[in-house]
Amino acid sequence: MKNMNSDTKTSSQLGVGKVGLVLEGGAMRGLFTCGITDVFENYGIAFDGVIGVSAGAAFGCNIKSHQPGRALRYNMRFAHDWRMCSLRSLIFTGDLFGADFAYHEMPKHLDVFDVETYNKSPIEFYCVCTDVVTGKAVYQLLPEANDVTFDWIRASASMPLCSKVVKLEDYHLLDGGIADSIPLQYFQSIGYQKNVVILTRPDGYEKKKNRFTSLMRLQLRKYPRFIDAVAHRHEMYNSQLAYVKEQERKGLAYVIRPSEALPIGHICHDPEQMRLVYELGRQTALQHIDEVKMFLNQ
């Protein structure tokens, strides 16, 4: 369903400052985010820029292409296709989520990504990756949809232990959530004064130390700075949650979270479970829609 309000203006066009949308990752929890952003699209709520991490990037690119419903549709359709996500894919391709299938064949031929609309959209779309050499975040603006863009998004969503290192330009990249899980501070630093932040964990969540760090240390021993980032990720993430709350109290960010832990894991092959989480996102968005409009237009 396309946005029916073709005259919708972003908040900056209305004279209230540059506003952004910040999308946390979370693998299949990202379908909760899709439910929210699809409601935004249907209600004509626009942003000057969007920044997504991991699943936030993989699903969030559909905001710029104005394709609500697409992320849920293809995940449900290919839920049982080994090429999309499977142990077989991991064994034979090195990627749990099939790189060629999910990021090239599917968007080009099976559930076509609207490249023309994406390229014409004025929305600035960024993804976040982690440079495994430095252990630092890489923030990539993706103005046009093409094979390289899809590979940047793939890199952002490439979870350690489940994915090959993605080599792009001079970078060696993996999951953006390792270095910057909630890139609100980055977006503020480049001029997005007001931001809507969508989290996929409920209020009160606290991240614990990654229990797979030892395995990563073995698999990725060539990248000690990345391993260090993994070892301290829980500290970074919890600090970011505190910062988000502070910005929320100051009225500089509007935060939407699930009311409780989402009933889905990182991996899911159940289409109805996917739909349930997506619908939870839609219901949550409808509860917040009036306040989001007020926040963006103050």
PDB file of C-alpha atoms in Angstrom:
ATOM      1  CA  MET A   1       0.000   0.000   0.000  1.00  0.00           C
ATOM      2  CA  LYS A   2       1.493   3.303  -1.077  1.00  0.00           C
ATOM      3  CA  ASN A   3       1.311   6.430   1.051  1.00  0.00           C
ATOM      4  CA  MET A   4      -2.001   8.019   0.069  1.00  0.00           C
ATOM      5  CA  ASN A   5      -0.961  11.520   1.136  1.00  0.00           C
ATOM      6  CA  SER A   6       1.378  12.709  -1.602  1.00  0.00           C
ATOM      7  CA  ASP A   7       1.522  16.195  -0.059  1.00  0.00           C
ATOM      8  CA  THR A   8       3.002  15.040   3.242  1.00  0.00           C
ATOM      9  CA  LYS A   9       6.003  17.153   4.245  1.00  0.00           C
ATOM     10  CA  THR A  10       8.847  16.248   6.527  1.00  0.00           C
ATOM     11  CA  SER A  11       9.215  18.139   9.761  1.00  0.00           C
ATOM     12  CA  SER A  12      12.181  20.111   8.412  1.00  0.00           C
ATOM     13  CA  GLN A  13      10.038  21.249   5.494  1.00  0.00           C
ATOM     14  CA  LEU A  14       7.494  22.452   8.028  1.00  0.00           C
ATOM     15  CA  GLY A  15      10.194  24.497   9.723  1.00  0.00           C
ATOM     16  CA  VAL A  16      10.626  22.481  12.916  1.00  0.00           C
ATOM     17  CA  GLY A  17      14.158  21.139  12.364  1.00  0.00           C
ATOM     18  CA  LYS A  18      15.721  18.072  10.782  1.00  0.00           C
ATOM     19  CA  VAL A  19      14.178  14.894  12.157  1.00  0.00           C
ATOM     20  CA  GLY A  20      15.313  11.306  11.975  1.00  0.00           C
ATOM     21  CA  LEU A  21      14.174   7.760  12.566  1.00  0.00           C
ATOM     22  CA  VAL A  22      16.575   5.466  14.439  1.00  0.00           C
ATOM     23  CA  LEU A  23      16.010   1.710  14.070  1.00  0.00           C
ATOM     24  CA  GLU A  24      17.604  -0.807  16.412  1.00  0.00           C
ATOM     25  CA  GLY A  25      18.360  -4.299  15.111  1.00  0.00           C
ATOM     26  CA  GLY A  26      17.370  -7.593  16.660  1.00  0.00           C
ATOM     27  CA  ALA A  27      17.075 -10.077  13.776  1.00  0.00           C
ATOM     28  CA  MET A  28      13.466 -11.279  13.533  1.00  0.00           C
ATOM     29  CA  ARG A  29      12.417  -8.889  16.304  1.00  0.00           C
ATOM     30  CA  GLY A  30      12.774  -6.345  13.513  1.00  0.00           C
ATOM     31  CA  LEU A  31       9.326  -7.359  12.279  1.00  0.00           C
ATOM     32  CA  PHE A  32       7.961  -5.451  15.277  1.00  0.00           C
ATOM     33  CA  THR A  33       9.711  -2.378  13.889  1.00  0.00           C
ATOM     34  CA  CYS A  34       8.237  -3.075  10.441  1.00  0.00           C
ATOM     35  CA  GLY A  35       4.737  -2.990  11.882  1.00  0.00           C
ATOM     36  CA  ILE A  36       5.455   0.442  13.347  1.00  0.00           C
ATOM     37  CA  THR A  37       7.073   1.947  10.274  1.00  0.00           C
ATOM     38  CA  ASP A  38       4.343   0.593   8.012  1.00  0.00           C
ATOM     39  CA  VAL A  39       1.761   2.424  10.129  1.00  0.00           C
ATOM     40  CA  PHE A  40       3.881   5.583   9.833  1.00  0.00           C
ATOM     41  CA  GLU A  41       3.822   5.161   6.054  1.00  0.00           C
ATOM     42  CA  ASN A  42       0.075   4.642   5.970  1.00  0.00           C
ATOM     43  CA  TYR A  43      -0.478   7.743   8.098  1.00  0.00           C
ATOM     44  CA  GLY A  44       1.843   9.883   6.000  1.00  0.00           C
ATOM     45  CA  ILE A  45       4.458  10.405   8.715  1.00  0.00           C
ATOM     46  CA  ALA A  46       7.721  11.294   6.999  1.00  0.00           C
ATOM     47  CA  PHE A  47      11.328  11.680   8.129  1.00  0.00           C
ATOM     48  CA  ASP A  48      14.295  13.526   6.701  1.00  0.00           C
ATOM     49  CA  GLY A  49      16.581  10.596   7.432  1.00  0.00           C
ATOM     50  CA  VAL A  50      16.525   6.987   8.603  1.00  0.00           C
ATOM     51  CA  ILE A  51      19.401   5.056  10.150  1.00  0.00           C
ATOM     52  CA  GLY A  52      19.146   1.308  10.634  1.00  0.00           C
ATOM     53  CA  VAL A  53      21.326  -1.285  12.322  1.00  0.00           C
ATOM     54  CA  SER A  54      21.297  -4.932  11.243  1.00  0.00           C
ATOM     55  CA  ALA A  55      17.618  -5.909  10.814  1.00  0.00           C
ATOM     56  CA  GLY A  56      16.812  -2.224  11.211  1.00  0.00           C
ATOM     57  CA  ALA A  57      18.734  -1.644   7.978  1.00  0.00           C
ATOM     58  CA  ALA A  58      17.577  -4.786   6.165  1.00  0.00           C
ATOM     59  CA  PHE A  59      13.918  -3.991   6.796  1.00  0.00           C
ATOM     60  CA  GLY A  60      14.194  -0.213   7.112  1.00  0.00           C
ATOM     61  CA  CYS A  61      15.297   0.311   3.513  1.00  0.00           C
ATOM     62  CA  ASN A  62      11.663  -0.342   2.550  1.00  0.00           C
ATOM     63  CA  ILE A  63      10.807   3.013   4.145  1.00  0.00           C
ATOM     64  CA  LYS A  64      12.763   4.884   1.480  1.00  0.00           C
ATOM     65  CA  SER A  65      11.301   2.695  -1.293  1.00  0.00           C
ATOM     66  CA  HIS A  66       7.784   3.228   0.139  1.00  0.00           C
ATOM     67  CA  GLN A  67       6.922  -0.483   0.253  1.00  0.00           C
ATOM     68  CA  PRO A  68       4.982  -1.128   3.458  1.00  0.00           C
ATOM     69  CA  GLY A  69       4.271  -4.805   4.057  1.00  0.00           C
ATOM     70  CA  ARG A  70       7.162  -6.011   1.928  1.00  0.00           C
ATOM     71  CA  ALA A  71       9.452  -7.199   4.732  1.00  0.00           C
ATOM     72  CA  LEU A  72       6.704  -9.261   6.348  1.00  0.00           C
ATOM     73  CA  ARG A  73       5.594 -10.625   2.988  1.00  0.00           C
ATOM     74  CA  TYR A  74       8.930 -12.011   1.844  1.00  0.00           C
ATOM     75  CA  ASN A  75       9.862 -13.348   5.276  1.00  0.00           C
ATOM     76  CA  MET A  76       6.608 -15.280   5.437  1.00  0.00           C
ATOM     77  CA  ARG A  77       6.850 -16.460   1.843  1.00  0.00           C
ATOM     78  CA  PHE A  78      10.389 -17.812   2.208  1.00  0.00           C
ATOM     79  CA  ALA A  79      10.159 -18.913   5.843  1.00  0.00           C
ATOM     80  CA  HIS A  80      10.827 -22.550   4.886  1.00  0.00           C
ATOM     81  CA  ASP A  81      13.185 -21.922   1.964  1.00  0.00           C
ATOM     82  CA  TRP A  82      16.665 -23.146   2.902  1.00  0.00           C
ATOM     83  CA  ARG A  83      18.226 -20.447   0.715  1.00  0.00           C
ATOM     84  CA  MET A  84      16.770 -17.717   2.920  1.00  0.00           C
ATOM     85  CA  CYS A  85      17.882 -18.952   6.330  1.00  0.00           C
ATOM     86  CA  SER A  86      19.047 -22.406   7.331  1.00  0.00           C
ATOM     87  CA  LEU A  87      21.865 -24.532   8.703  1.00  0.00           C
ATOM     88  CA  ARG A  88      22.222 -25.869   5.151  1.00  0.00           C
ATOM     89  CA  SER A  89      22.869 -22.347   3.915  1.00  0.00           C
ATOM     90  CA  LEU A  90      25.452 -21.809   6.656  1.00  0.00           C
ATOM     91  CA  ILE A  91      27.271 -25.040   5.765  1.00  0.00           C
ATOM     92  CA  PHE A  92      27.294 -24.558   2.003  1.00  0.00           C
ATOM     93  CA  THR A  93      27.573 -20.758   1.699  1.00  0.00           C
ATOM     94  CA  GLY A  94      29.093 -19.631   4.990  1.00  0.00           C
ATOM     95  CA  ASP A  95      26.056 -17.467   5.755  1.00  0.00           C
ATOM     96  CA  LEU A  96      23.052 -18.541   7.823  1.00  0.00           C
ATOM     97  CA  PHE A  97      20.976 -15.965   5.945  1.00  0.00           C
ATOM     98  CA  GLY A  98      21.791 -16.689   2.305  1.00  0.00           C
ATOM     99  CA  ALA A  99      23.746 -13.714   0.970  1.00  0.00           C
ATOM    100  CA  ASP A 100      23.047 -14.099  -2.739  1.00  0.00           C
ATOM    101  CA  PHE A 101      19.462 -15.249  -2.295  1.00  0.00           C
ATOM    102  CA  ALA A 102      18.314 -12.812   0.388  1.00  0.00           C
ATOM    103  CA  TYR A 103      20.155  -9.715  -0.817  1.00  0.00           C
ATOM    104  CA  HIS A 104      20.238 -10.136  -4.587  1.00  0.00           C
ATOM    105  CA  GLU A 105      17.964 -12.783  -6.107  1.00  0.00           C
ATOM    106  CA  MET A 106      15.001 -12.065  -3.851  1.00  0.00           C
ATOM    107  CA  PRO A 107      14.933  -8.219  -4.168  1.00  0.00           C
ATOM    108  CA  LYS A 108      15.645  -8.361  -7.913  1.00  0.00           C
ATOM    109  CA  HIS A 109      13.322 -11.138  -9.003  1.00  0.00           C
ATOM    110  CA  LEU A 110      11.140 -12.717  -6.304  1.00  0.00           C
ATOM    111  CA  ASP A 111       9.819  -9.774  -4.258  1.00  0.00           C
ATOM    112  CA  VAL A 112      11.070  -6.848  -6.268  1.00  0.00           C
ATOM    113  CA  PHE A 113      12.559  -3.894  -4.449  1.00  0.00           C
ATOM    114  CA  ASP A 114      11.353  -0.581  -5.904  1.00  0.00           C
ATOM    115  CA  VAL A 115      14.717   0.837  -6.955  1.00  0.00           C
ATOM    116  CA  GLU A 116      13.212   3.765  -8.858  1.00  0.00           C
ATOM    117  CA  THR A 117      11.170   5.009  -5.897  1.00  0.00           C
ATOM    118  CA  TYR A 118      14.101   4.514  -3.521  1.00  0.00           C
ATOM    119  CA  ASN A 119      16.420   6.535  -5.751  1.00  0.00           C
ATOM    120  CA  LYS A 120      13.933   9.382  -6.136  1.00  0.00           C
ATOM    121  CA  SER A 121      13.088   9.623  -2.446  1.00  0.00           C
ATOM    122  CA  PRO A 122      14.631  12.601  -0.599  1.00  0.00           C
ATOM    123  CA  ILE A 123      15.019  10.500   2.572  1.00  0.00           C
ATOM    124  CA  GLU A 124      18.638  10.013   3.617  1.00  0.00           C
ATOM    125  CA  PHE A 125      19.081   6.332   4.446  1.00  0.00           C
ATOM    126  CA  TYR A 126      22.071   5.155   6.477  1.00  0.00           C
ATOM    127  CA  CYS A 127      23.156   1.742   7.653  1.00  0.00           C
ATOM    128  CA  VAL A 128      25.619   0.924  10.428  1.00  0.00           C
ATOM    129  CA  CYS A 129      28.297  -1.769  10.153  1.00  0.00           C
ATOM    130  CA  THR A 130      31.219  -2.769  12.344  1.00  0.00           C
ATOM    131  CA  ASP A 131      34.732  -2.701  10.883  1.00  0.00           C
ATOM    132  CA  VAL A 132      36.250  -5.908  12.229  1.00  0.00           C
ATOM    133  CA  VAL A 133      39.783  -4.537  11.822  1.00  0.00           C
ATOM    134  CA  THR A 134      39.244  -1.487  14.038  1.00  0.00           C
ATOM    135  CA  GLY A 135      36.241  -2.649  16.061  1.00  0.00           C
ATOM    136  CA  LYS A 136      34.611   0.703  15.267  1.00  0.00           C
ATOM    137  CA  ALA A 137      31.293   1.604  13.695  1.00  0.00           C
ATOM    138  CA  VAL A 138      31.061   2.557  10.021  1.00  0.00           C
ATOM    139  CA  TYR A 139      28.114   4.765   9.060  1.00  0.00           C
ATOM    140  CA  GLN A 140      27.259   4.487   5.384  1.00  0.00           C
ATOM    141  CA  LEU A 141      24.882   6.768   3.498  1.00  0.00           C
ATOM    142  CA  LEU A 142      23.056   4.780   0.813  1.00  0.00           C
ATOM    143  CA  PRO A 143      21.490   7.269  -1.629  1.00  0.00           C
ATOM    144  CA  GLU A 144      20.877   4.796  -4.465  1.00  0.00           C
ATOM    145  CA  ALA A 145      19.762   1.181  -4.526  1.00  0.00           C
ATOM    146  CA  ASN A 146      22.181  -1.107  -6.318  1.00  0.00           C
ATOM    147  CA  ASP A 147      24.229  -4.253  -5.699  1.00  0.00           C
ATOM    148  CA  VAL A 148      26.744  -2.400  -3.536  1.00  0.00           C
ATOM    149  CA  THR A 149      23.951  -0.888  -1.442  1.00  0.00           C
ATOM    150  CA  PHE A 150      22.444  -4.331  -0.863  1.00  0.00           C
ATOM    151  CA  ASP A 151      25.862  -5.612   0.206  1.00  0.00           C
ATOM    152  CA  TRP A 152      26.245  -2.763   2.719  1.00  0.00           C
ATOM    153  CA  ILE A 153      22.883  -3.738   4.179  1.00  0.00           C
ATOM    154  CA  ARG A 154      23.951  -7.382   4.214  1.00  0.00           C
ATOM    155  CA  ALA A 155      27.107  -6.432   6.074  1.00  0.00           C
ATOM    156  CA  SER A 156      25.102  -4.512   8.654  1.00  0.00           C
ATOM    157  CA  ALA A 157      23.013  -7.629   9.315  1.00  0.00           C
ATOM    158  CA  SER A 158      25.851 -10.202   9.198  1.00  0.00           C
ATOM    159  CA  MET A 159      25.909 -11.713  12.670  1.00  0.00           C
ATOM    160  CA  PRO A 160      29.232 -13.085  13.968  1.00  0.00           C
ATOM    161  CA  LEU A 161      29.487 -16.911  13.918  1.00  0.00           C
ATOM    162  CA  CYS A 162      26.601 -16.996  11.419  1.00  0.00           C
ATOM    163  CA  SER A 163      28.141 -14.976   8.577  1.00  0.00           C
ATOM    164  CA  LYS A 164      31.274 -14.471   6.556  1.00  0.00           C
ATOM    165  CA  VAL A 165      33.120 -11.189   6.897  1.00  0.00           C
ATOM    166  CA  VAL A 166      31.843  -8.880   4.152  1.00  0.00           C
ATOM    167  CA  LYS A 167      34.568  -7.078   2.200  1.00  0.00           C
ATOM    168  CA  LEU A 168      33.486  -3.712   0.786  1.00  0.00           C
ATOM    169  CA  GLU A 169      35.782  -0.975  -0.449  1.00  0.00           C
ATOM    170  CA  ASP A 170      38.598  -0.871   2.133  1.00  0.00           C
ATOM    171  CA  TYR A 171      36.489  -2.375   4.910  1.00  0.00           C
ATOM    172  CA  HIS A 172      36.024  -5.815   6.425  1.00  0.00           C
ATOM    173  CA  LEU A 173      32.557  -5.701   7.961  1.00  0.00           C
ATOM    174  CA  LEU A 174      30.101  -7.500  10.219  1.00  0.00           C
ATOM    175  CA  ASP A 175      26.988  -6.714  12.285  1.00  0.00           C
ATOM    176  CA  GLY A 176      26.645  -3.000  13.006  1.00  0.00           C
ATOM    177  CA  GLY A 177      25.109  -3.716  16.388  1.00  0.00           C
ATOM    178  CA  ILE A 178      28.471  -4.788  17.780  1.00  0.00           C
ATOM    179  CA  ALA A 179      29.883  -1.254  17.616  1.00  0.00           C
ATOM    180  CA  ASP A 180      26.742   0.919  17.715  1.00  0.00           C
ATOM    181  CA  SER A 181      23.443  -0.763  18.511  1.00  0.00           C
ATOM    182  CA  ILE A 182      21.313   2.387  18.831  1.00  0.00           C
ATOM    183  CA  PRO A 183      22.933   5.142  16.720  1.00  0.00           C
ATOM    184  CA  LEU A 184      20.998   8.060  18.171  1.00  0.00           C
ATOM    185  CA  GLN A 185      24.130   9.997  19.138  1.00  0.00           C
ATOM    186  CA  TYR A 186      25.557   9.636  15.642  1.00  0.00           C
ATOM    187  CA  PHE A 187      22.380  10.915  14.025  1.00  0.00           C
ATOM    188  CA  GLN A 188      22.332  13.877  16.382  1.00  0.00           C
ATOM    189  CA  SER A 189      25.970  14.586  15.529  1.00  0.00           C
ATOM    190  CA  ILE A 190      25.156  15.008  11.813  1.00  0.00           C
ATOM    191  CA  GLY A 191      22.241  17.364  12.362  1.00  0.00           C
ATOM    192  CA  TYR A 192      19.188  15.305  13.245  1.00  0.00           C
ATOM    193  CA  GLN A 193      18.006  17.337  16.225  1.00  0.00           C
ATOM    194  CA  LYS A 194      14.787  15.414  16.868  1.00  0.00           C
ATOM    195  CA  ASN A 195      14.486  11.664  16.489  1.00  0.00           C
ATOM    196  CA  VAL A 196      11.975   8.888  16.817  1.00  0.00           C
ATOM    197  CA  VAL A 197      13.774   5.817  18.172  1.00  0.00           C
ATOM    198  CA  ILE A 198      12.303   2.332  17.762  1.00  0.00           C
ATOM    199  CA  LEU A 199      13.687  -0.301  20.118  1.00  0.00           C
ATOM    200  CA  THR A 200      12.991  -4.021  20.006  1.00  0.00           C
ATOM    201  CA  ARG A 201      13.502  -4.673  23.721  1.00  0.00           C
ATOM    202  CA  PRO A 202      11.038  -3.628  26.457  1.00  0.00           C
ATOM    203  CA  ASP A 203      11.721  -0.963  29.048  1.00  0.00           C
ATOM    204  CA  GLY A 204      13.963  -2.289  31.815  1.00  0.00           C
ATOM    205  CA  TYR A 205      15.896  -4.679  29.581  1.00  0.00           C
ATOM    206  CA  GLU A 206      19.583  -5.004  30.422  1.00  0.00           C
ATOM    207  CA  LYS A 207      22.016  -6.724  28.085  1.00  0.00           C
ATOM    208  CA  LYS A 208      24.338  -9.339  29.567  1.00  0.00           C
ATOM    209  CA  LYS A 209      27.830 -10.287  28.458  1.00  0.00           C
ATOM    210  CA  ASN A 210      27.832 -12.365  25.260  1.00  0.00           C
ATOM    211  CA  ARG A 211      28.229 -16.026  26.189  1.00  0.00           C
ATOM    212  CA  PHE A 212      29.630 -16.820  22.726  1.00  0.00           C
ATOM    213  CA  THR A 213      32.634 -14.496  23.019  1.00  0.00           C
ATOM    214  CA  SER A 214      35.049 -17.437  23.359  1.00  0.00           C
ATOM    215  CA  LEU A 215      33.788 -18.978  20.116  1.00  0.00           C
ATOM    216  CA  MET A 216      34.112 -15.638  18.344  1.00  0.00           C
ATOM    217  CA  ARG A 217      37.607 -15.282  19.742  1.00  0.00           C
ATOM    218  CA  LEU A 218      38.470 -18.565  18.039  1.00  0.00           C
ATOM    219  CA  GLN A 219      36.716 -17.906  14.722  1.00  0.00           C
ATOM    220  CA  LEU A 220      37.745 -14.242  14.402  1.00  0.00           C
ATOM    221  CA  ARG A 221      41.152 -14.387  16.090  1.00  0.00           C
ATOM    222  CA  LYS A 222      42.627 -12.273  13.267  1.00  0.00           C
ATOM    223  CA  TYR A 223      40.519  -9.350  14.482  1.00  0.00           C
ATOM    224  CA  PRO A 224      41.375  -8.712  18.161  1.00  0.00           C
ATOM    225  CA  ARG A 225      39.796  -5.246  18.201  1.00  0.00           C
ATOM    226  CA  PHE A 226      36.503  -6.696  17.001  1.00  0.00           C
ATOM    227  CA  ILE A 227      36.646  -9.325  19.762  1.00  0.00           C
ATOM    228  CA  ASP A 228      37.254  -6.540  22.256  1.00  0.00           C
ATOM    229  CA  ALA A 229      34.159  -4.733  20.950  1.00  0.00           C
ATOM    230  CA  VAL A 230      32.149  -7.952  21.356  1.00  0.00           C
ATOM    231  CA  ALA A 231      33.426  -8.409  24.915  1.00  0.00           C
ATOM    232  CA  HIS A 232      32.309  -4.913  25.882  1.00  0.00           C
ATOM    233  CA  ARG A 233      29.154  -4.730  23.794  1.00  0.00           C
ATOM    234  CA  HIS A 234      26.822  -5.181  26.747  1.00  0.00           C
ATOM    235  CA  GLU A 235      28.378  -2.176  28.454  1.00  0.00           C
ATOM    236  CA  MET A 236      28.039  -0.058  25.305  1.00  0.00           C
ATOM    237  CA  TYR A 237      24.446  -1.139  24.776  1.00  0.00           C
ATOM    238  CA  ASN A 238      23.316  -0.462  28.329  1.00  0.00           C
ATOM    239  CA  SER A 239      25.009   2.932  28.215  1.00  0.00           C
ATOM    240  CA  GLN A 240      23.133   3.712  25.012  1.00  0.00           C
ATOM    241  CA  LEU A 241      19.835   2.731  26.613  1.00  0.00           C
ATOM    242  CA  ALA A 242      20.551   5.192  29.416  1.00  0.00           C
ATOM    243  CA  TYR A 243      21.368   7.910  26.872  1.00  0.00           C
ATOM    244  CA  VAL A 244      18.142   7.239  24.964  1.00  0.00           C
ATOM    245  CA  LYS A 245      16.160   7.618  28.179  1.00  0.00           C
ATOM    246  CA  GLU A 246      17.920  10.882  28.939  1.00  0.00           C
ATOM    247  CA  GLN A 247      17.100  12.260  25.494  1.00  0.00           C
ATOM    248  CA  GLU A 248      13.534  11.066  25.916  1.00  0.00           C
ATOM    249  CA  ARG A 249      13.220  12.993  29.201  1.00  0.00           C
ATOM    250  CA  LYS A 250      14.611  16.104  27.538  1.00  0.00           C
ATOM    251  CA  GLY A 251      12.048  15.893  24.750  1.00  0.00           C
ATOM    252  CA  LEU A 252      14.690  15.396  22.052  1.00  0.00           C
ATOM    253  CA  ALA A 253      13.709  11.816  21.268  1.00  0.00           C
ATOM    254  CA  TYR A 254      10.424   9.972  21.109  1.00  0.00           C
ATOM    255  CA  VAL A 255      10.964   6.316  21.959  1.00  0.00           C
ATOM    256  CA  ILE A 256       8.726   3.386  21.035  1.00  0.00           C
ATOM    257  CA  ARG A 257       9.378   0.018  22.690  1.00  0.00           C
ATOM    258  CA  PRO A 258       7.458  -3.241  22.985  1.00  0.00           C
ATOM    259  CA  SER A 259       5.548  -3.439  26.255  1.00  0.00           C
ATOM    260  CA  GLU A 260       7.096  -6.847  26.984  1.00  0.00           C
ATOM    261  CA  ALA A 261       9.632  -9.242  25.499  1.00  0.00           C
ATOM    262  CA  LEU A 262       8.690 -10.067  21.916  1.00  0.00           C
ATOM    263  CA  PRO A 263       7.620 -13.694  21.348  1.00  0.00           C
ATOM    264  CA  ILE A 264      10.205 -14.444  18.663  1.00  0.00           C
ATOM    265  CA  GLY A 265      13.868 -15.388  18.525  1.00  0.00           C
ATOM    266  CA  HIS A 266      16.716 -14.306  16.274  1.00  0.00           C
ATOM    267  CA  ILE A 267      15.633 -17.014  13.837  1.00  0.00           C
ATOM    268  CA  CYS A 268      12.058 -17.979  13.011  1.00  0.00           C
ATOM    269  CA  HIS A 269      10.542 -20.303  10.424  1.00  0.00           C
ATOM    270  CA  ASP A 270       6.926 -19.869  11.540  1.00  0.00           C
ATOM    271  CA  PRO A 271       5.019 -17.419   9.287  1.00  0.00           C
ATOM    272  CA  GLU A 272       2.241 -16.948  11.828  1.00  0.00           C
ATOM    273  CA  GLN A 273       4.736 -16.076  14.546  1.00  0.00           C
ATOM    274  CA  MET A 274       6.202 -13.503  12.189  1.00  0.00           C
ATOM    275  CA  ARG A 275       2.776 -12.037  11.534  1.00  0.00           C
ATOM    276  CA  LEU A 276       2.039 -11.900  15.266  1.00  0.00           C
ATOM    277  CA  VAL A 277       5.158  -9.855  16.014  1.00  0.00           C
ATOM    278  CA  TYR A 278       4.456  -7.565  13.044  1.00  0.00           C
ATOM    279  CA  GLU A 279       0.892  -6.991  14.262  1.00  0.00           C
ATOM    280  CA  LEU A 280       2.192  -6.194  17.734  1.00  0.00           C
ATOM    281  CA  GLY A 281       4.244  -3.471  16.082  1.00  0.00           C
ATOM    282  CA  ARG A 282       1.213  -2.104  14.259  1.00  0.00           C
ATOM    283  CA  GLN A 283      -0.862  -2.068  17.440  1.00  0.00           C
ATOM    284  CA  THR A 284       1.933  -0.320  19.313  1.00  0.00           C
ATOM    285  CA  ALA A 285       2.276   2.302  16.573  1.00  0.00           C
ATOM    286  CA  LEU A 286      -1.442   3.064  16.645  1.00  0.00           C
ATOM    287  CA  GLN A 287      -1.211   3.663  20.390  1.00  0.00           C
ATOM    288  CA  HIS A 288       1.566   6.219  19.825  1.00  0.00           C
ATOM    289  CA  ILE A 289       0.545   7.793  16.516  1.00  0.00           C
ATOM    290  CA  ASP A 290      -0.995  11.008  17.869  1.00  0.00           C
ATOM    291  CA  GLU A 291       1.928  11.642  20.219  1.00  0.00           C
ATOM    292  CA  VAL A 292       4.433  10.992  17.420  1.00  0.00           C
ATOM    293  CA  LYS A 293       2.684  13.581  15.258  1.00  0.00           C
ATOM    294  CA  MET A 294       2.770  16.100  18.102  1.00  0.00           C
ATOM    295  CA  PHE A 295       6.453  15.407  18.760  1.00  0.00           C
ATOM    296  CA  LEU A 296       7.422  15.875  15.131  1.00  0.00           C
ATOM    297  CA  ASN A 297       5.414  19.041  14.672  1.00  0.00           C
ATOM    298  CA  GLN A 298       6.134  20.876  17.910  1.00  0.00           C
TER     299      GLN A 298
END
